[in-house]
């Protein structure tokens, strides 16, 4: 069984479009995250939710809006996509929001903007 | 200055070799430290946590030097399957929130 699953795995779209990425975890974890890994391979946190409550909101354009309908799901909606949004987006989860907890990652969504 | 600095490599070693990676972090208040492994075009996976006294897991040994704000990972008897990028990960500014900072990663290739 997949612990953290993201859909779609690949997303190719044109500039200006709006798209969503979905994430679900079946580990019973309280905390979920969105990360962006750019072409230079740096993995940077974007958002974190603990029990549906936003706890980390890094400096991310407000075109990016996370939504957590319940603690097992954290979706990411992106408006007006730009070329610089091309990256791999990883969802992750951890037992709690404490930083000594390991994070479990989904296998990523590869977003390409044409 | 970046939160976590790593030598990106690449390190190319023969099977059976011992290889060591280093990492430095900028926040002296950091309390949680990890090594993650990322295979090409895959997700990062936890390799091991790093404890103050140092810890070992099979062929892998992690060390932490708080005074120098330095973390290391030693891999003994390298296997072909060890080829991957190794990410040094540190938590944020003394916060208990799950804010982790990832290094750029050190690429390792083990050849037969």
JSON list of C-alpha atoms in Angstrom, two decimals:
[
{"chain": "A", "resi": 1, "resn": "UNK", "atom": "CA", "xyz": [0.00, 0.00, 0.00]},
{"chain": "A", "resi": 2, "resn": "UNK", "atom": "CA", "xyz": [1.28, 3.46, -0.90]},
{"chain": "A", "resi": 3, "resn": "UNK", "atom": "CA", "xyz": [1.80, 5.53, 2.24]},
{"chain": "A", "resi": 4, "resn": "UNK", "atom": "CA", "xyz": [1.83, 9.01, 0.67]},
{"chain": "A", "resi": 5, "resn": "UNK", "atom": "CA", "xyz": [0.31, 9.25, -2.78]},
{"chain": "A", "resi": 6, "resn": "UNK", "atom": "CA", "xyz": [0.20, 12.23, -5.10]},
{"chain": "A", "resi": 7, "resn": "UNK", "atom": "CA", "xyz": [-1.67, 12.74, -8.35]},
{"chain": "A", "resi": 8, "resn": "UNK", "atom": "CA", "xyz": [-0.91, 13.40, -11.08]},
{"chain": "A", "resi": 9, "resn": "UNK", "atom": "CA", "xyz": [2.66, 12.14, -11.39]},
{"chain": "A", "resi": 10, "resn": "UNK", "atom": "CA", "xyz": [3.28, 14.30, -14.45]},
{"chain": "A", "resi": 11, "resn": "UNK", "atom": "CA", "xyz": [1.64, 17.59, -15.35]},
{"chain": "A", "resi": 12, "resn": "UNK", "atom": "CA", "xyz": [2.40, 19.44, -18.56]},
{"chain": "A", "resi": 13, "resn": "UNK", "atom": "CA", "xyz": [0.47, 22.62, -19.14]},
{"chain": "A", "resi": 14, "resn": "UNK", "atom": "CA", "xyz": [0.67, 26.09, -20.61]},
{"chain": "A", "resi": 15, "resn": "UNK", "atom": "CA", "xyz": [1.51, 29.35, -18.92]},
{"chain": "A", "resi": 16, "resn": "UNK", "atom": "CA", "xyz": [-1.47, 31.08, -17.42]},
{"chain": "A", "resi": 17, "resn": "UNK", "atom": "CA", "xyz": [-3.44, 27.91, -16.69]},
{"chain": "A", "resi": 18, "resn": "UNK", "atom": "CA", "xyz": [-4.71, 26.86, -13.26]},
{"chain": "A", "resi": 19, "resn": "UNK", "atom": "CA", "xyz": [-3.93, 23.36, -11.99]},
{"chain": "A", "resi": 20, "resn": "UNK", "atom": "CA", "xyz": [-4.26, 21.27, -8.85]},
{"chain": "A", "resi": 21, "resn": "UNK", "atom": "CA", "xyz": [-2.15, 18.52, -7.33]},
{"chain": "A", "resi": 22, "resn": "UNK", "atom": "CA", "xyz": [-3.69, 16.12, -4.84]},
{"chain": "A", "resi": 23, "resn": "UNK", "atom": "CA", "xyz": [-2.03, 14.33, -1.93]},
{"chain": "A", "resi": 24, "resn": "UNK", "atom": "CA", "xyz": [-3.29, 11.67, 0.41]},
{"chain": "A", "resi": 25, "resn": "UNK", "atom": "CA", "xyz": [-1.59, 9.77, 3.23]},
{"chain": "A", "resi": 26, "resn": "UNK", "atom": "CA", "xyz": [-2.80, 6.58, 4.87]},
{"chain": "A", "resi": 27, "resn": "UNK", "atom": "CA", "xyz": [-0.27, 6.59, 7.72]},
{"chain": "A", "resi": 28, "resn": "UNK", "atom": "CA", "xyz": [-2.59, 8.25, 10.23]},
{"chain": "A", "resi": 29, "resn": "UNK", "atom": "CA", "xyz": [-0.17, 11.19, 10.49]},
{"chain": "A", "resi": 30, "resn": "UNK", "atom": "CA", "xyz": [-1.27, 14.56, 11.81]},
{"chain": "A", "resi": 31, "resn": "UNK", "atom": "CA", "xyz": [1.02, 16.76, 9.74]},
{"chain": "A", "resi": 32, "resn": "UNK", "atom": "CA", "xyz": [1.40, 17.17, 5.98]},
{"chain": "A", "resi": 33, "resn": "UNK", "atom": "CA", "xyz": [3.73, 19.27, 3.85]},
{"chain": "A", "resi": 34, "resn": "UNK", "atom": "CA", "xyz": [4.31, 20.56, 0.36]},
{"chain": "A", "resi": 35, "resn": "UNK", "atom": "CA", "xyz": [7.86, 20.95, -0.93]},
{"chain": "A", "resi": 36, "resn": "UNK", "atom": "CA", "xyz": [9.24, 22.27, -4.20]},
{"chain": "A", "resi": 37, "resn": "UNK", "atom": "CA", "xyz": [12.43, 20.85, -5.75]},
{"chain": "A", "resi": 38, "resn": "UNK", "atom": "CA", "xyz": [13.75, 23.03, -8.54]},
{"chain": "A", "resi": 39, "resn": "UNK", "atom": "CA", "xyz": [16.21, 22.29, -11.30]},
{"chain": "A", "resi": 40, "resn": "UNK", "atom": "CA", "xyz": [19.13, 22.96, -8.92]},
{"chain": "A", "resi": 41, "resn": "UNK", "atom": "CA", "xyz": [17.77, 20.14, -6.75]},
{"chain": "A", "resi": 42, "resn": "UNK", "atom": "CA", "xyz": [17.15, 22.27, -3.66]},
{"chain": "A", "resi": 43, "resn": "UNK", "atom": "CA", "xyz": [14.18, 20.97, -1.74]},
{"chain": "A", "resi": 44, "resn": "UNK", "atom": "CA", "xyz": [12.30, 23.83, -0.10]},
{"chain": "A", "resi": 45, "resn": "UNK", "atom": "CA", "xyz": [9.27, 23.72, 2.12]},
{"chain": "A", "resi": 46, "resn": "UNK", "atom": "CA", "xyz": [6.23, 25.66, 0.94]},
{"chain": "A", "resi": 47, "resn": "UNK", "atom": "CA", "xyz": [3.43, 24.82, 3.36]},
{"chain": "A", "resi": 48, "resn": "UNK", "atom": "CA", "xyz": [2.65, 22.63, 6.31]},
{"chain": "A", "resi": 49, "resn": "UNK", "atom": "CA", "xyz": [-0.67, 21.69, 7.87]},
{"chain": "A", "resi": 50, "resn": "UNK", "atom": "CA", "xyz": [-1.23, 20.06, 11.24]},
{"chain": "A", "resi": 51, "resn": "UNK", "atom": "CA", "xyz": [-4.69, 18.57, 11.71]},
{"chain": "A", "resi": 52, "resn": "UNK", "atom": "CA", "xyz": [-6.05, 20.74, 8.89]},
{"chain": "A", "resi": 53, "resn": "UNK", "atom": "CA", "xyz": [-4.52, 23.90, 10.38]},
{"chain": "A", "resi": 54, "resn": "UNK", "atom": "CA", "xyz": [-1.86, 25.86, 8.50]},
{"chain": "A", "resi": 55, "resn": "UNK", "atom": "CA", "xyz": [1.35, 25.99, 10.57]},
{"chain": "A", "resi": 56, "resn": "UNK", "atom": "CA", "xyz": [4.05, 26.80, 8.03]},
{"chain": "A", "resi": 57, "resn": "UNK", "atom": "CA", "xyz": [3.60, 29.23, 5.17]},
{"chain": "A", "resi": 58, "resn": "UNK", "atom": "CA", "xyz": [6.91, 30.10, 3.57]},
{"chain": "A", "resi": 59, "resn": "UNK", "atom": "CA", "xyz": [7.37, 33.01, 1.24]},
{"chain": "A", "resi": 60, "resn": "UNK", "atom": "CA", "xyz": [5.38, 31.58, -1.63]},
{"chain": "A", "resi": 61, "resn": "UNK", "atom": "CA", "xyz": [3.42, 33.59, -4.22]},
{"chain": "A", "resi": 62, "resn": "UNK", "atom": "CA", "xyz": [-0.25, 33.77, -3.33]},
{"chain": "A", "resi": 63, "resn": "UNK", "atom": "CA", "xyz": [-0.99, 32.03, -6.64]},
{"chain": "A", "resi": 64, "resn": "UNK", "atom": "CA", "xyz": [-0.27, 28.89, -4.61]},
{"chain": "A", "resi": 65, "resn": "UNK", "atom": "CA", "xyz": [-3.11, 27.91, -2.30]},
{"chain": "A", "resi": 66, "resn": "UNK", "atom": "CA", "xyz": [-3.07, 24.76, -0.20]},
{"chain": "A", "resi": 67, "resn": "UNK", "atom": "CA", "xyz": [-6.26, 23.15, 1.04]},
{"chain": "A", "resi": 68, "resn": "UNK", "atom": "CA", "xyz": [-6.63, 20.45, 3.66]},
{"chain": "A", "resi": 69, "resn": "UNK", "atom": "CA", "xyz": [-10.17, 19.01, 3.78]},
{"chain": "A", "resi": 70, "resn": "UNK", "atom": "CA", "xyz": [-9.08, 16.55, 6.47]},
{"chain": "A", "resi": 71, "resn": "UNK", "atom": "CA", "xyz": [-5.80, 15.52, 8.05]},
{"chain": "A", "resi": 72, "resn": "UNK", "atom": "CA", "xyz": [-5.25, 12.74, 5.49]},
{"chain": "A", "resi": 73, "resn": "UNK", "atom": "CA", "xyz": [-5.40, 15.09, 2.51]},
{"chain": "A", "resi": 74, "resn": "UNK", "atom": "CA", "xyz": [-3.46, 18.16, 1.47]},
{"chain": "A", "resi": 75, "resn": "UNK", "atom": "CA", "xyz": [-4.06, 19.53, -2.00]},
{"chain": "A", "resi": 76, "resn": "UNK", "atom": "CA", "xyz": [-2.19, 22.29, -3.80]},
{"chain": "A", "resi": 77, "resn": "UNK", "atom": "CA", "xyz": [-3.88, 24.62, -6.25]},
{"chain": "A", "resi": 78, "resn": "UNK", "atom": "CA", "xyz": [-1.82, 26.88, -8.47]},
{"chain": "A", "resi": 79, "resn": "UNK", "atom": "CA", "xyz": [-3.32, 29.81, -10.37]},
{"chain": "A", "resi": 80, "resn": "UNK", "atom": "CA", "xyz": [-1.87, 31.55, -13.41]},
{"chain": "A", "resi": 81, "resn": "UNK", "atom": "CA", "xyz": [1.05, 29.18, -13.85]},
{"chain": "A", "resi": 82, "resn": "UNK", "atom": "CA", "xyz": [4.41, 30.73, -14.77]},
{"chain": "A", "resi": 83, "resn": "UNK", "atom": "CA", "xyz": [7.53, 29.28, -16.37]},
{"chain": "A", "resi": 84, "resn": "UNK", "atom": "CA", "xyz": [9.34, 29.47, -13.04]},
{"chain": "A", "resi": 85, "resn": "UNK", "atom": "CA", "xyz": [6.80, 27.11, -11.49]},
{"chain": "A", "resi": 86, "resn": "UNK", "atom": "CA", "xyz": [8.32, 24.22, -13.42]},
{"chain": "A", "resi": 87, "resn": "UNK", "atom": "CA", "xyz": [9.70, 21.87, -10.77]},
{"chain": "A", "resi": 88, "resn": "UNK", "atom": "CA", "xyz": [9.00, 18.67, -8.92]},
{"chain": "A", "resi": 89, "resn": "UNK", "atom": "CA", "xyz": [6.47, 19.10, -6.11]},
{"chain": "A", "resi": 90, "resn": "UNK", "atom": "CA", "xyz": [6.63, 16.65, -3.23]},
{"chain": "A", "resi": 91, "resn": "UNK", "atom": "CA", "xyz": [4.00, 16.03, -0.63]},
{"chain": "A", "resi": 92, "resn": "UNK", "atom": "CA", "xyz": [5.13, 14.62, 2.72]},
{"chain": "A", "resi": 93, "resn": "UNK", "atom": "CA", "xyz": [3.69, 13.68, 6.07]},
{"chain": "A", "resi": 94, "resn": "UNK", "atom": "CA", "xyz": [4.91, 13.12, 9.62]},
{"chain": "A", "resi": 95, "resn": "UNK", "atom": "CA", "xyz": [3.40, 11.74, 12.79]},
{"chain": "A", "resi": 96, "resn": "UNK", "atom": "CA", "xyz": [3.28, 15.20, 14.35]},
{"chain": "A", "resi": 97, "resn": "UNK", "atom": "CA", "xyz": [4.57, 18.69, 13.65]},
{"chain": "A", "resi": 98, "resn": "UNK", "atom": "CA", "xyz": [7.63, 18.20, 15.85]},
{"chain": "A", "resi": 99, "resn": "UNK", "atom": "CA", "xyz": [10.83, 18.45, 13.89]},
{"chain": "A", "resi": 100, "resn": "UNK", "atom": "CA", "xyz": [12.32, 15.29, 15.40]},
{"chain": "A", "resi": 101, "resn": "UNK", "atom": "CA", "xyz": [9.77, 13.26, 13.46]},
{"chain": "A", "resi": 102, "resn": "UNK", "atom": "CA", "xyz": [10.91, 11.81, 10.13]},
{"chain": "A", "resi": 103, "resn": "UNK", "atom": "CA", "xyz": [8.94, 12.89, 7.11]},
{"chain": "A", "resi": 104, "resn": "UNK", "atom": "CA", "xyz": [7.59, 10.43, 4.55]},
{"chain": "A", "resi": 105, "resn": "UNK", "atom": "CA", "xyz": [7.45, 11.67, 0.98]},
{"chain": "A", "resi": 106, "resn": "UNK", "atom": "CA", "xyz": [5.17, 10.96, -1.95]},
{"chain": "A", "resi": 107, "resn": "UNK", "atom": "CA", "xyz": [6.85, 10.15, -5.25]},
{"chain": "A", "resi": 108, "resn": "UNK", "atom": "CA", "xyz": [6.46, 13.68, -6.60]},
{"chain": "A", "resi": 109, "resn": "UNK", "atom": "CA", "xyz": [4.55, 15.55, -9.29]},
{"chain": "A", "resi": 110, "resn": "UNK", "atom": "CA", "xyz": [6.67, 16.74, -12.19]},
{"chain": "A", "resi": 111, "resn": "UNK", "atom": "CA", "xyz": [5.21, 20.02, -13.38]},
{"chain": "A", "resi": 112, "resn": "UNK", "atom": "CA", "xyz": [6.35, 21.41, -16.73]},
{"chain": "A", "resi": 113, "resn": "UNK", "atom": "CA", "xyz": [5.13, 24.76, -17.99]},
{"chain": "A", "resi": 114, "resn": "UNK", "atom": "CA", "xyz": [5.24, 25.34, -21.74]},
{"chain": "B", "resi": 1, "resn": "UNK", "atom": "CA", "xyz": [24.29, 31.98, 3.93]},
{"chain": "B", "resi": 2, "resn": "UNK", "atom": "CA", "xyz": [22.27, 28.81, 3.36]},
{"chain": "B", "resi": 3, "resn": "UNK", "atom": "CA", "xyz": [20.89, 26.92, 6.34]},
{"chain": "B", "resi": 4, "resn": "UNK", "atom": "CA", "xyz": [22.62, 23.71, 5.24]},
{"chain": "B", "resi": 5, "resn": "UNK", "atom": "CA", "xyz": [25.74, 23.44, 3.10]},
{"chain": "B", "resi": 6, "resn": "UNK", "atom": "CA", "xyz": [26.98, 20.24, 1.50]},
{"chain": "B", "resi": 7, "resn": "UNK", "atom": "CA", "xyz": [29.69, 19.39, -0.97]},
{"chain": "B", "resi": 8, "resn": "UNK", "atom": "CA", "xyz": [27.65, 18.41, -4.06]},
{"chain": "B", "resi": 9, "resn": "UNK", "atom": "CA", "xyz": [30.31, 15.98, -5.29]},
{"chain": "B", "resi": 10, "resn": "UNK", "atom": "CA", "xyz": [30.04, 13.89, -7.34]},
{"chain": "B", "resi": 11, "resn": "UNK", "atom": "CA", "xyz": [31.85, 11.18, -5.45]},
{"chain": "B", "resi": 12, "resn": "UNK", "atom": "CA", "xyz": [32.76, 8.19, -7.62]},
{"chain": "B", "resi": 13, "resn": "UNK", "atom": "CA", "xyz": [34.05, 5.20, -5.67]},
{"chain": "B", "resi": 14, "resn": "UNK", "atom": "CA", "xyz": [34.59, 1.48, -6.36]},
{"chain": "B", "resi": 15, "resn": "UNK", "atom": "CA", "xyz": [32.54, -1.19, -4.66]},
{"chain": "B", "resi": 16, "resn": "UNK", "atom": "CA", "xyz": [33.87, -1.95, -1.22]},
{"chain": "B", "resi": 17, "resn": "UNK", "atom": "CA", "xyz": [35.28, 1.54, -0.65]},
{"chain": "B", "resi": 18, "resn": "UNK", "atom": "CA", "xyz": [34.63, 3.69, 2.38]},
{"chain": "B", "resi": 19, "resn": "UNK", "atom": "CA", "xyz": [33.28, 7.15, 1.64]},
{"chain": "B", "resi": 20, "resn": "UNK", "atom": "CA", "xyz": [32.44, 10.08, 3.90]},
{"chain": "B", "resi": 21, "resn": "UNK", "atom": "CA", "xyz": [30.16, 13.06, 3.36]},
{"chain": "B", "resi": 22, "resn": "UNK", "atom": "CA", "xyz": [30.14, 16.25, 5.36]},
{"chain": "B", "resi": 23, "resn": "UNK", "atom": "CA", "xyz": [27.63, 18.94, 5.98]},
{"chain": "B", "resi": 24, "resn": "UNK", "atom": "CA", "xyz": [27.56, 22.18, 7.95]},
{"chain": "B", "resi": 25, "resn": "UNK", "atom": "CA", "xyz": [24.55, 24.02, 9.29]},
{"chain": "B", "resi": 26, "resn": "UNK", "atom": "CA", "xyz": [24.16, 27.67, 10.21]},
{"chain": "B", "resi": 27, "resn": "UNK", "atom": "CA", "xyz": [21.66, 27.66, 13.06]},
{"chain": "B", "resi": 28, "resn": "UNK", "atom": "CA", "xyz": [23.25, 26.81, 16.41]},
{"chain": "B", "resi": 29, "resn": "UNK", "atom": "CA", "xyz": [19.78, 26.28, 17.91]},
{"chain": "B", "resi": 30, "resn": "UNK", "atom": "CA", "xyz": [19.00, 23.36, 15.57]},
{"chain": "B", "resi": 31, "resn": "UNK", "atom": "CA", "xyz": [18.14, 20.19, 17.44]},
{"chain": "B", "resi": 32, "resn": "UNK", "atom": "CA", "xyz": [17.09, 17.60, 14.88]},
{"chain": "B", "resi": 33, "resn": "UNK", "atom": "CA", "xyz": [19.38, 16.19, 12.24]},
{"chain": "B", "resi": 34, "resn": "UNK", "atom": "CA", "xyz": [18.87, 13.60, 9.56]},
{"chain": "B", "resi": 35, "resn": "UNK", "atom": "CA", "xyz": [20.38, 12.04, 6.47]},
{"chain": "B", "resi": 36, "resn": "UNK", "atom": "CA", "xyz": [17.97, 11.34, 3.66]},
{"chain": "B", "resi": 37, "resn": "UNK", "atom": "CA", "xyz": [18.69, 9.48, 0.46]},
{"chain": "B", "resi": 38, "resn": "UNK", "atom": "CA", "xyz": [17.24, 10.42, -2.93]},
{"chain": "B", "resi": 39, "resn": "UNK", "atom": "CA", "xyz": [17.55, 8.18, -5.95]},
{"chain": "B", "resi": 40, "resn": "UNK", "atom": "CA", "xyz": [17.42, 9.74, -9.41]},
{"chain": "B", "resi": 41, "resn": "UNK", "atom": "CA", "xyz": [13.92, 11.05, -10.16]},
{"chain": "B", "resi": 42, "resn": "UNK", "atom": "CA", "xyz": [12.54, 9.57, -6.94]},
{"chain": "B", "resi": 43, "resn": "UNK", "atom": "CA", "xyz": [11.38, 10.92, -3.62]},
{"chain": "B", "resi": 44, "resn": "UNK", "atom": "CA", "xyz": [13.71, 11.52, -0.64]},
{"chain": "B", "resi": 45, "resn": "UNK", "atom": "CA", "xyz": [13.69, 8.70, 1.90]},
{"chain": "B", "resi": 46, "resn": "UNK", "atom": "CA", "xyz": [14.93, 8.81, 5.47]},
{"chain": "B", "resi": 47, "resn": "UNK", "atom": "CA", "xyz": [18.27, 7.04, 5.80]},
{"chain": "B", "resi": 48, "resn": "UNK", "atom": "CA", "xyz": [18.91, 7.73, 9.45]},
{"chain": "B", "resi": 49, "resn": "UNK", "atom": "CA", "xyz": [18.50, 10.27, 12.21]},
{"chain": "B", "resi": 50, "resn": "UNK", "atom": "CA", "xyz": [21.68, 11.73, 13.68]},
{"chain": "B", "resi": 51, "resn": "UNK", "atom": "CA", "xyz": [22.08, 11.71, 17.44]},
{"chain": "B", "resi": 52, "resn": "UNK", "atom": "CA", "xyz": [24.45, 13.73, 19.58]},
{"chain": "B", "resi": 53, "resn": "UNK", "atom": "CA", "xyz": [26.50, 10.74, 20.58]},
{"chain": "B", "resi": 54, "resn": "UNK", "atom": "CA", "xyz": [26.79, 9.50, 17.02]},
{"chain": "B", "resi": 55, "resn": "UNK", "atom": "CA", "xyz": [24.97, 6.45, 15.76]},
{"chain": "B", "resi": 56, "resn": "UNK", "atom": "CA", "xyz": [25.46, 3.51, 13.47]},
{"chain": "B", "resi": 57, "resn": "UNK", "atom": "CA", "xyz": [23.08, 1.53, 11.29]},
{"chain": "B", "resi": 58, "resn": "UNK", "atom": "CA", "xyz": [24.82, -1.36, 9.59]},
{"chain": "B", "resi": 59, "resn": "UNK", "atom": "CA", "xyz": [27.38, 0.06, 7.17]},
{"chain": "B", "resi": 60, "resn": "UNK", "atom": "CA", "xyz": [26.29, 3.65, 7.86]},
{"chain": "B", "resi": 61, "resn": "UNK", "atom": "CA", "xyz": [27.66, 5.83, 10.66]},
{"chain": "B", "resi": 62, "resn": "UNK", "atom": "CA", "xyz": [26.47, 9.36, 11.40]},
{"chain": "B", "resi": 63, "resn": "UNK", "atom": "CA", "xyz": [28.29, 11.85, 13.59]},
{"chain": "B", "resi": 64, "resn": "UNK", "atom": "CA", "xyz": [27.27, 15.23, 14.95]},
{"chain": "B", "resi": 65, "resn": "UNK", "atom": "CA", "xyz": [29.62, 17.95, 16.17]},
{"chain": "B", "resi": 66, "resn": "UNK", "atom": "CA", "xyz": [27.51, 20.68, 17.73]},
{"chain": "B", "resi": 67, "resn": "UNK", "atom": "CA", "xyz": [30.45, 22.93, 18.52]},
{"chain": "B", "resi": 68, "resn": "UNK", "atom": "CA", "xyz": [31.47, 23.05, 14.87]},
{"chain": "B", "resi": 69, "resn": "UNK", "atom": "CA", "xyz": [27.90, 22.70, 13.58]},
{"chain": "B", "resi": 70, "resn": "UNK", "atom": "CA", "xyz": [29.02, 19.84, 11.44]},
{"chain": "B", "resi": 71, "resn": "UNK", "atom": "CA", "xyz": [27.39, 16.52, 10.51]},
{"chain": "B", "resi": 72, "resn": "UNK", "atom": "CA", "xyz": [28.99, 13.59, 8.76]},
{"chain": "B", "resi": 73, "resn": "UNK", "atom": "CA", "xyz": [27.92, 10.34, 7.16]},
{"chain": "B", "resi": 74, "resn": "UNK", "atom": "CA", "xyz": [30.33, 7.45, 6.68]},
{"chain": "B", "resi": 75, "resn": "UNK", "atom": "CA", "xyz": [29.49, 4.56, 4.38]},
{"chain": "B", "resi": 76, "resn": "UNK", "atom": "CA", "xyz": [31.64, 1.46, 4.70]},
{"chain": "B", "resi": 77, "resn": "UNK", "atom": "CA", "xyz": [31.92, -1.37, 2.17]},
{"chain": "B", "resi": 78, "resn": "UNK", "atom": "CA", "xyz": [30.04, 0.57, -0.52]},
{"chain": "B", "resi": 79, "resn": "UNK", "atom": "CA", "xyz": [27.54, -1.33, -2.64]},
{"chain": "B", "resi": 80, "resn": "UNK", "atom": "CA", "xyz": [26.33, -0.52, -6.13]},
{"chain": "B", "resi": 81, "resn": "UNK", "atom": "CA", "xyz": [22.90, 0.10, -4.60]},
{"chain": "B", "resi": 82, "resn": "UNK", "atom": "CA", "xyz": [24.34, 2.92, -2.48]},
{"chain": "B", "resi": 83, "resn": "UNK", "atom": "CA", "xyz": [24.52, 5.10, -5.62]},
{"chain": "B", "resi": 84, "resn": "UNK", "atom": "CA", "xyz": [22.18, 8.01, -4.89]},
{"chain": "B", "resi": 85, "resn": "UNK", "atom": "CA", "xyz": [22.15, 11.60, -3.68]},
{"chain": "B", "resi": 86, "resn": "UNK", "atom": "CA", "xyz": [22.52, 12.00, 0.09]},
{"chain": "B", "resi": 87, "resn": "UNK", "atom": "CA", "xyz": [20.71, 14.93, 1.64]},
{"chain": "B", "resi": 88, "resn": "UNK", "atom": "CA", "xyz": [21.74, 16.50, 4.92]},
{"chain": "B", "resi": 89, "resn": "UNK", "atom": "CA", "xyz": [18.66, 17.77, 6.77]},
{"chain": "B", "resi": 90, "resn": "UNK", "atom": "CA", "xyz": [18.42, 20.06, 9.77]},
{"chain": "B", "resi": 91, "resn": "UNK", "atom": "CA", "xyz": [15.47, 21.55, 11.58]},
{"chain": "B", "resi": 92, "resn": "UNK", "atom": "CA", "xyz": [14.85, 25.28, 11.73]},
{"chain": "B", "resi": 93, "resn": "UNK", "atom": "CA", "xyz": [15.56, 28.00, 14.20]},
{"chain": "B", "resi": 94, "resn": "UNK", "atom": "CA", "xyz": [15.07, 26.11, 17.44]},
{"chain": "B", "resi": 95, "resn": "UNK", "atom": "CA", "xyz": [11.44, 25.59, 16.50]},
{"chain": "B", "resi": 96, "resn": "UNK", "atom": "CA", "xyz": [9.60, 22.42, 17.33]},
{"chain": "B", "resi": 97, "resn": "UNK", "atom": "CA", "xyz": [7.56, 22.81, 14.17]},
{"chain": "B", "resi": 98, "resn": "UNK", "atom": "CA", "xyz": [8.35, 20.44, 11.33]},
{"chain": "B", "resi": 99, "resn": "UNK", "atom": "CA", "xyz": [10.34, 23.03, 9.43]},
{"chain": "B", "resi": 100, "resn": "UNK", "atom": "CA", "xyz": [13.24, 21.11, 7.95]},
{"chain": "B", "resi": 101, "resn": "UNK", "atom": "CA", "xyz": [15.99, 22.55, 5.79]},
{"chain": "B", "resi": 102, "resn": "UNK", "atom": "CA", "xyz": [17.51, 20.30, 3.16]},
{"chain": "B", "resi": 103, "resn": "UNK", "atom": "CA", "xyz": [21.02, 20.57, 1.81]},
{"chain": "B", "resi": 104, "resn": "UNK", "atom": "CA", "xyz": [21.54, 20.45, -1.91]},
{"chain": "B", "resi": 105, "resn": "UNK", "atom": "CA", "xyz": [22.73, 16.87, -1.62]},
{"chain": "B", "resi": 106, "resn": "UNK", "atom": "CA", "xyz": [25.95, 14.98, -2.29]},
{"chain": "B", "resi": 107, "resn": "UNK", "atom": "CA", "xyz": [25.88, 12.69, -5.29]},
{"chain": "B", "resi": 108, "resn": "UNK", "atom": "CA", "xyz": [27.49, 9.26, -4.90]},
{"chain": "B", "resi": 109, "resn": "UNK", "atom": "CA", "xyz": [28.18, 6.78, -7.67]},
{"chain": "B", "resi": 110, "resn": "UNK", "atom": "CA", "xyz": [29.55, 3.36, -6.76]},
{"chain": "B", "resi": 111, "resn": "UNK", "atom": "CA", "xyz": [31.10, 1.52, -9.68]},
{"chain": "B", "resi": 112, "resn": "UNK", "atom": "CA", "xyz": [31.80, -2.21, -9.99]}
]
